């Protein structure tokens, strides 16, 4: 996807849940429910591969229980950042002429925008690719799938590899050159598929001991051309990006 040796820009792509923030935003919003738990019937309604539909039911239930937009926003904005994230984002701001940043996440637009705005980090990201969400006139947070696709590896509502490939292709046309290198930072099983879009000079940062790390250090390794780098804090990613700048 990129051309080694060019003095162009780098792209850093982040997942959101348990990557930028240190827990799942979908778990966090449950704390706004009565008793901070969901009823058994709602938890039992989940079907494999249809998590987006489950969250639509969860958000509808919260609205029925009178949970307000302000309560949801406050809970999302209280989610702690991943350790070392502030240092990593400060580094990217300081070297903005070298790095573009984007988010590809299976969370939703309301959660991500609310958290990034509270953290003062929204302007750092060129684009956010996620499931669209908005509050309707009844006060319900309405969630929709990101897109339709045919990838057998991914949930019905989102294929991160397709999003990344489309973004890289579009940016290559806009910039009249591809990115010199691409760095993908994630944690979950659904962060494996986009790594298949990476080339040999690119890096897949997999959060240590999370599903992405376990998968990329086992059966999926042969399918991924990029180097796989485990990370535990934002400092780990920052140090690698610093070396990439020095070696270009």
Short mmCIF file of C-alpha atoms in Angstrom, two decimals:
data_model
loop_
_atom_site.label_atom_id
_atom_site.label_comp_id
_atom_site.label_asym_id
_atom_site.label_seq_id
_atom_site.Cartn_x
_atom_site.Cartn_y
_atom_site.Cartn_z
CA UNK A 1 0.00 0.00 0.00
CA UNK A 2 2.95 2.34 0.52
CA UNK A 3 6.26 2.90 -1.22
CA UNK A 4 9.45 2.38 0.84
CA UNK A 5 12.07 5.06 0.74
CA UNK A 6 9.82 7.97 -0.15
CA UNK A 7 9.96 11.03 2.08
CA UNK A 8 6.19 11.21 2.32
CA UNK A 9 3.78 11.17 5.21
CA UNK A 10 2.95 8.33 7.56
CA UNK A 11 -0.57 7.19 8.45
CA UNK A 12 -1.50 6.04 11.95
CA UNK A 13 -4.85 4.27 12.27
CA UNK A 14 -6.40 3.67 15.69
CA UNK A 15 -9.15 1.44 16.94
CA UNK A 16 -11.19 3.10 19.72
CA UNK A 17 -12.38 0.67 22.41
CA UNK A 18 -9.50 -0.70 24.50
CA UNK A 19 -7.05 1.11 22.22
CA UNK A 20 -7.63 4.85 22.54
CA UNK A 21 -9.75 4.27 25.64
CA UNK A 22 -9.01 1.64 28.26
CA UNK A 23 -12.35 -0.18 28.19
CA UNK A 24 -15.28 -0.84 25.89
CA UNK A 25 -17.51 2.18 25.45
CA UNK A 26 -20.45 -0.21 24.99
CA UNK A 27 -19.75 -1.61 28.46
CA UNK A 28 -19.41 1.91 29.86
CA UNK A 29 -22.83 3.02 28.60
CA UNK A 30 -24.46 0.12 30.47
CA UNK A 31 -23.54 1.92 33.69
CA UNK A 32 -26.27 4.44 32.86
CA UNK A 33 -28.92 1.68 33.11
CA UNK A 34 -30.99 1.19 36.28
CA UNK A 35 -28.75 -0.65 38.73
CA UNK A 36 -25.94 -0.35 36.16
CA UNK A 37 -26.93 -3.71 34.66
CA UNK A 38 -29.03 -4.92 31.75
CA UNK A 39 -31.96 -7.28 32.31
CA UNK A 40 -31.41 -10.99 31.64
CA UNK A 41 -33.79 -11.01 28.64
CA UNK A 42 -31.77 -8.28 26.94
CA UNK A 43 -28.41 -9.94 27.54
CA UNK A 44 -29.83 -13.21 26.24
CA UNK A 45 -30.95 -11.59 22.98
CA UNK A 46 -27.39 -11.34 21.62
CA UNK A 47 -26.62 -13.37 18.49
CA UNK A 48 -23.12 -14.19 17.29
CA UNK A 49 -21.83 -11.73 14.68
CA UNK A 50 -24.72 -9.32 15.25
CA UNK A 51 -23.35 -7.12 18.01
CA UNK A 52 -24.45 -3.93 16.25
CA UNK A 53 -28.05 -5.12 16.40
CA UNK A 54 -27.63 -5.96 20.07
CA UNK A 55 -26.40 -2.45 20.83
CA UNK A 56 -29.40 -1.02 19.00
CA UNK A 57 -31.60 -2.95 21.45
CA UNK A 58 -29.49 -1.80 24.41
CA UNK A 59 -29.76 1.86 23.42
CA UNK A 60 -33.52 1.52 22.88
CA UNK A 61 -33.83 0.00 26.36
CA UNK A 62 -31.85 2.86 27.93
CA UNK A 63 -34.17 5.38 26.29
CA UNK A 64 -37.20 3.48 27.59
CA UNK A 65 -35.71 3.70 31.09
CA UNK A 66 -35.40 7.48 30.80
CA UNK A 67 -31.62 7.62 30.41
CA UNK A 68 -30.80 11.05 28.97
CA UNK A 69 -28.26 12.21 26.42
CA UNK A 70 -26.39 14.15 29.12
CA UNK A 71 -26.10 11.01 31.26
CA UNK A 72 -24.75 8.99 28.34
CA UNK A 73 -22.31 11.70 27.30
CA UNK A 74 -21.02 12.11 30.86
CA UNK A 75 -20.46 8.36 31.25
CA UNK A 76 -18.63 8.09 27.92
CA UNK A 77 -16.43 11.08 28.73
CA UNK A 78 -15.44 9.45 32.03
CA UNK A 79 -13.88 6.47 30.29
CA UNK A 80 -10.15 6.52 31.11
CA UNK A 81 -7.64 6.77 28.32
CA UNK A 82 -5.31 3.89 27.63
CA UNK A 83 -2.08 4.32 29.65
CA UNK A 84 0.38 6.54 27.82
CA UNK A 85 -2.14 7.75 25.27
CA UNK A 86 -1.71 11.44 26.10
CA UNK A 87 2.02 11.21 25.45
CA UNK A 88 1.39 9.46 22.13
CA UNK A 89 -1.15 12.05 21.01
CA UNK A 90 1.16 14.88 22.08
CA UNK A 91 3.92 13.31 19.98
CA UNK A 92 1.61 13.10 16.95
CA UNK A 93 0.55 16.74 17.39
CA UNK A 94 4.19 17.83 17.63
CA UNK A 95 4.98 15.97 14.39
CA UNK A 96 1.75 16.70 12.54
CA UNK A 97 3.62 17.51 9.34
CA UNK A 98 4.77 13.87 9.20
CA UNK A 99 1.67 11.98 10.39
CA UNK A 100 -1.98 11.70 9.39
CA UNK A 101 -4.31 9.97 11.87
CA UNK A 102 -7.65 8.20 11.51
CA UNK A 103 -9.98 6.07 13.61
CA UNK A 104 -11.60 2.83 12.41
CA UNK A 105 -13.86 1.46 15.12
CA UNK A 106 -16.88 -0.76 15.62
CA UNK A 107 -18.12 1.56 18.38
CA UNK A 108 -20.26 4.47 17.16
CA UNK A 109 -19.87 8.08 16.06
CA UNK A 110 -21.54 9.62 19.12
CA UNK A 111 -19.33 7.82 21.65
CA UNK A 112 -16.11 8.49 19.74
CA UNK A 113 -16.83 12.15 19.01
CA UNK A 114 -17.92 12.81 22.61
CA UNK A 115 -14.79 11.23 24.06
CA UNK A 116 -12.32 12.81 21.64
CA UNK A 117 -13.85 16.26 22.09
CA UNK A 118 -13.62 15.97 25.86
CA UNK A 119 -9.99 14.85 25.52
CA UNK A 120 -9.20 17.78 23.22
CA UNK A 121 -8.04 15.36 20.53
CA UNK A 122 -10.71 15.52 17.82
CA UNK A 123 -8.75 17.81 15.49
CA UNK A 124 -5.89 15.34 15.36
CA UNK A 125 -7.92 12.86 13.30
CA UNK A 126 -8.59 13.33 9.60
CA UNK A 127 -11.52 10.95 9.57
CA UNK A 128 -13.49 8.65 11.86
CA UNK A 129 -14.94 5.49 10.34
CA UNK A 130 -17.54 3.85 12.57
CA UNK A 131 -21.23 3.06 12.97
CA UNK A 132 -23.30 6.26 12.68
CA UNK A 133 -25.34 7.25 15.73
CA UNK A 134 -27.50 10.23 16.65
CA UNK A 135 -30.17 11.18 19.17
CA UNK A 136 -33.66 11.35 17.69
CA UNK A 137 -36.48 13.64 18.79
CA UNK A 138 -37.62 11.11 21.41
CA UNK A 139 -34.23 11.21 23.12
CA UNK A 140 -33.12 7.78 21.94
CA UNK A 141 -29.59 7.22 20.65
CA UNK A 142 -30.23 5.60 17.26
CA UNK A 143 -27.46 3.33 15.97
CA UNK A 144 -27.02 2.13 12.38
CA UNK A 145 -24.53 -0.24 10.72
CA UNK A 146 -21.43 1.29 9.13
CA UNK A 147 -21.87 -0.38 5.74
CA UNK A 148 -22.73 -3.58 3.93
CA UNK A 149 -19.96 -5.92 2.81
CA UNK A 150 -19.22 -9.52 1.88
CA UNK A 151 -16.12 -10.22 4.01
CA UNK A 152 -16.52 -13.61 5.73
CA UNK A 153 -14.14 -12.63 8.55
CA UNK A 154 -16.06 -9.62 9.83
CA UNK A 155 -19.38 -8.84 11.52
CA UNK A 156 -22.24 -7.92 9.19
CA UNK A 157 -22.06 -4.19 9.96
CA UNK A 158 -18.38 -3.48 9.30
CA UNK A 159 -15.26 -4.73 7.52
CA UNK A 160 -12.28 -2.70 8.68
CA UNK A 161 -10.07 -4.00 5.88
CA UNK A 162 -12.44 -2.67 3.24
CA UNK A 163 -12.57 0.71 5.01
CA UNK A 164 -8.78 0.92 5.23
CA UNK A 165 -8.22 -0.09 1.60
CA UNK A 166 -10.79 2.44 0.38
CA UNK A 167 -9.26 5.18 2.52
CA UNK A 168 -5.71 4.46 1.33
CA UNK A 169 -6.82 4.43 -2.29
CA UNK A 170 -8.70 7.72 -1.94
CA UNK A 171 -5.84 9.42 -0.10
CA UNK A 172 -3.32 8.27 -2.71
CA UNK A 173 -5.38 10.04 -5.37
CA UNK A 174 -5.85 13.17 -3.23
CA UNK A 175 -2.18 13.36 -2.26
CA UNK A 176 -0.91 12.09 -5.64
CA UNK A 177 1.25 9.60 -3.79
CA UNK A 178 0.69 6.77 -1.30
CA UNK A 179 1.66 6.99 2.35
CA UNK A 180 5.26 6.09 3.01
CA UNK A 181 4.22 3.72 5.81
CA UNK A 182 1.00 2.75 7.57
CA UNK A 183 0.77 1.95 11.30
CA UNK A 184 -2.35 0.22 12.60
CA UNK A 185 -2.97 0.28 16.36
CA UNK A 186 -5.58 -2.09 17.77
CA UNK A 187 -6.49 -4.77 20.27
CA UNK A 188 -9.44 -6.88 19.17
CA UNK A 189 -10.12 -9.84 16.90
CA UNK A 190 -11.77 -7.49 14.39
CA UNK A 191 -8.46 -5.60 14.11
CA UNK A 192 -6.84 -8.59 12.37
CA UNK A 193 -8.71 -8.20 9.07
CA UNK A 194 -7.47 -4.63 8.33
CA UNK A 195 -3.91 -5.79 8.92
CA UNK A 196 -4.28 -7.90 5.79
CA UNK A 197 -4.28 -4.60 3.87
CA UNK A 198 -0.81 -3.69 5.19
CA UNK A 199 2.47 -4.13 3.31
CA UNK A 200 5.90 -5.29 4.41
CA UNK A 201 7.08 -1.82 5.46
CA UNK A 202 3.95 -1.25 7.57
CA UNK A 203 3.39 -2.14 11.23
CA UNK A 204 0.49 -3.79 13.01
CA UNK A 205 0.57 -2.73 16.68
CA UNK A 206 -1.30 -5.40 18.64
CA UNK A 207 -2.12 -4.73 22.30
CA UNK A 208 -0.22 -7.29 24.33
CA UNK A 209 -2.29 -10.27 25.57
CA UNK A 210 -5.47 -9.03 23.85
CA UNK A 211 -7.20 -11.02 21.06
CA UNK A 212 -5.45 -9.23 18.19
CA UNK A 213 -2.06 -10.05 19.70
CA UNK A 214 -2.94 -13.70 20.29
CA UNK A 215 -4.27 -14.11 16.75
CA UNK A 216 -1.41 -12.33 15.00
CA UNK A 217 1.19 -14.38 16.88
CA UNK A 218 -0.48 -17.68 15.97
CA UNK A 219 -2.37 -18.86 12.91
CA UNK A 220 -2.79 -15.46 11.22
CA UNK A 221 0.90 -14.54 11.16
CA UNK A 222 1.55 -16.04 7.73
CA UNK A 223 -1.30 -14.04 6.20
CA UNK A 224 -0.03 -10.64 7.40
CA UNK A 225 2.79 -8.96 5.47
CA UNK A 226 3.35 -6.18 8.01
CA UNK A 227 5.58 -6.58 11.02
CA UNK A 228 3.66 -7.23 14.23
CA UNK A 229 4.65 -5.17 17.26
CA UNK A 230 3.04 -5.80 20.67
CA UNK A 231 2.24 -2.75 22.78
CA UNK A 232 1.10 -2.21 26.35
CA UNK A 233 1.05 1.60 26.60
CA UNK A 234 1.01 4.56 24.25
CA UNK A 235 4.69 5.04 25.06
CA UNK A 236 5.49 1.76 23.26
CA UNK A 237 3.81 2.99 20.08
CA UNK A 238 5.37 6.46 20.41
CA UNK A 239 8.89 5.07 20.69
CA UNK A 240 8.44 3.01 17.54
CA UNK A 241 7.05 6.01 15.63
CA UNK A 242 9.98 8.10 16.82
CA UNK A 243 12.39 5.52 15.41
CA UNK A 244 10.48 5.48 12.14
CA UNK A 245 10.94 9.24 11.85
CA UNK A 246 14.66 9.01 12.61
CA UNK A 247 15.23 6.20 10.08
CA UNK A 248 13.31 7.67 7.14
#
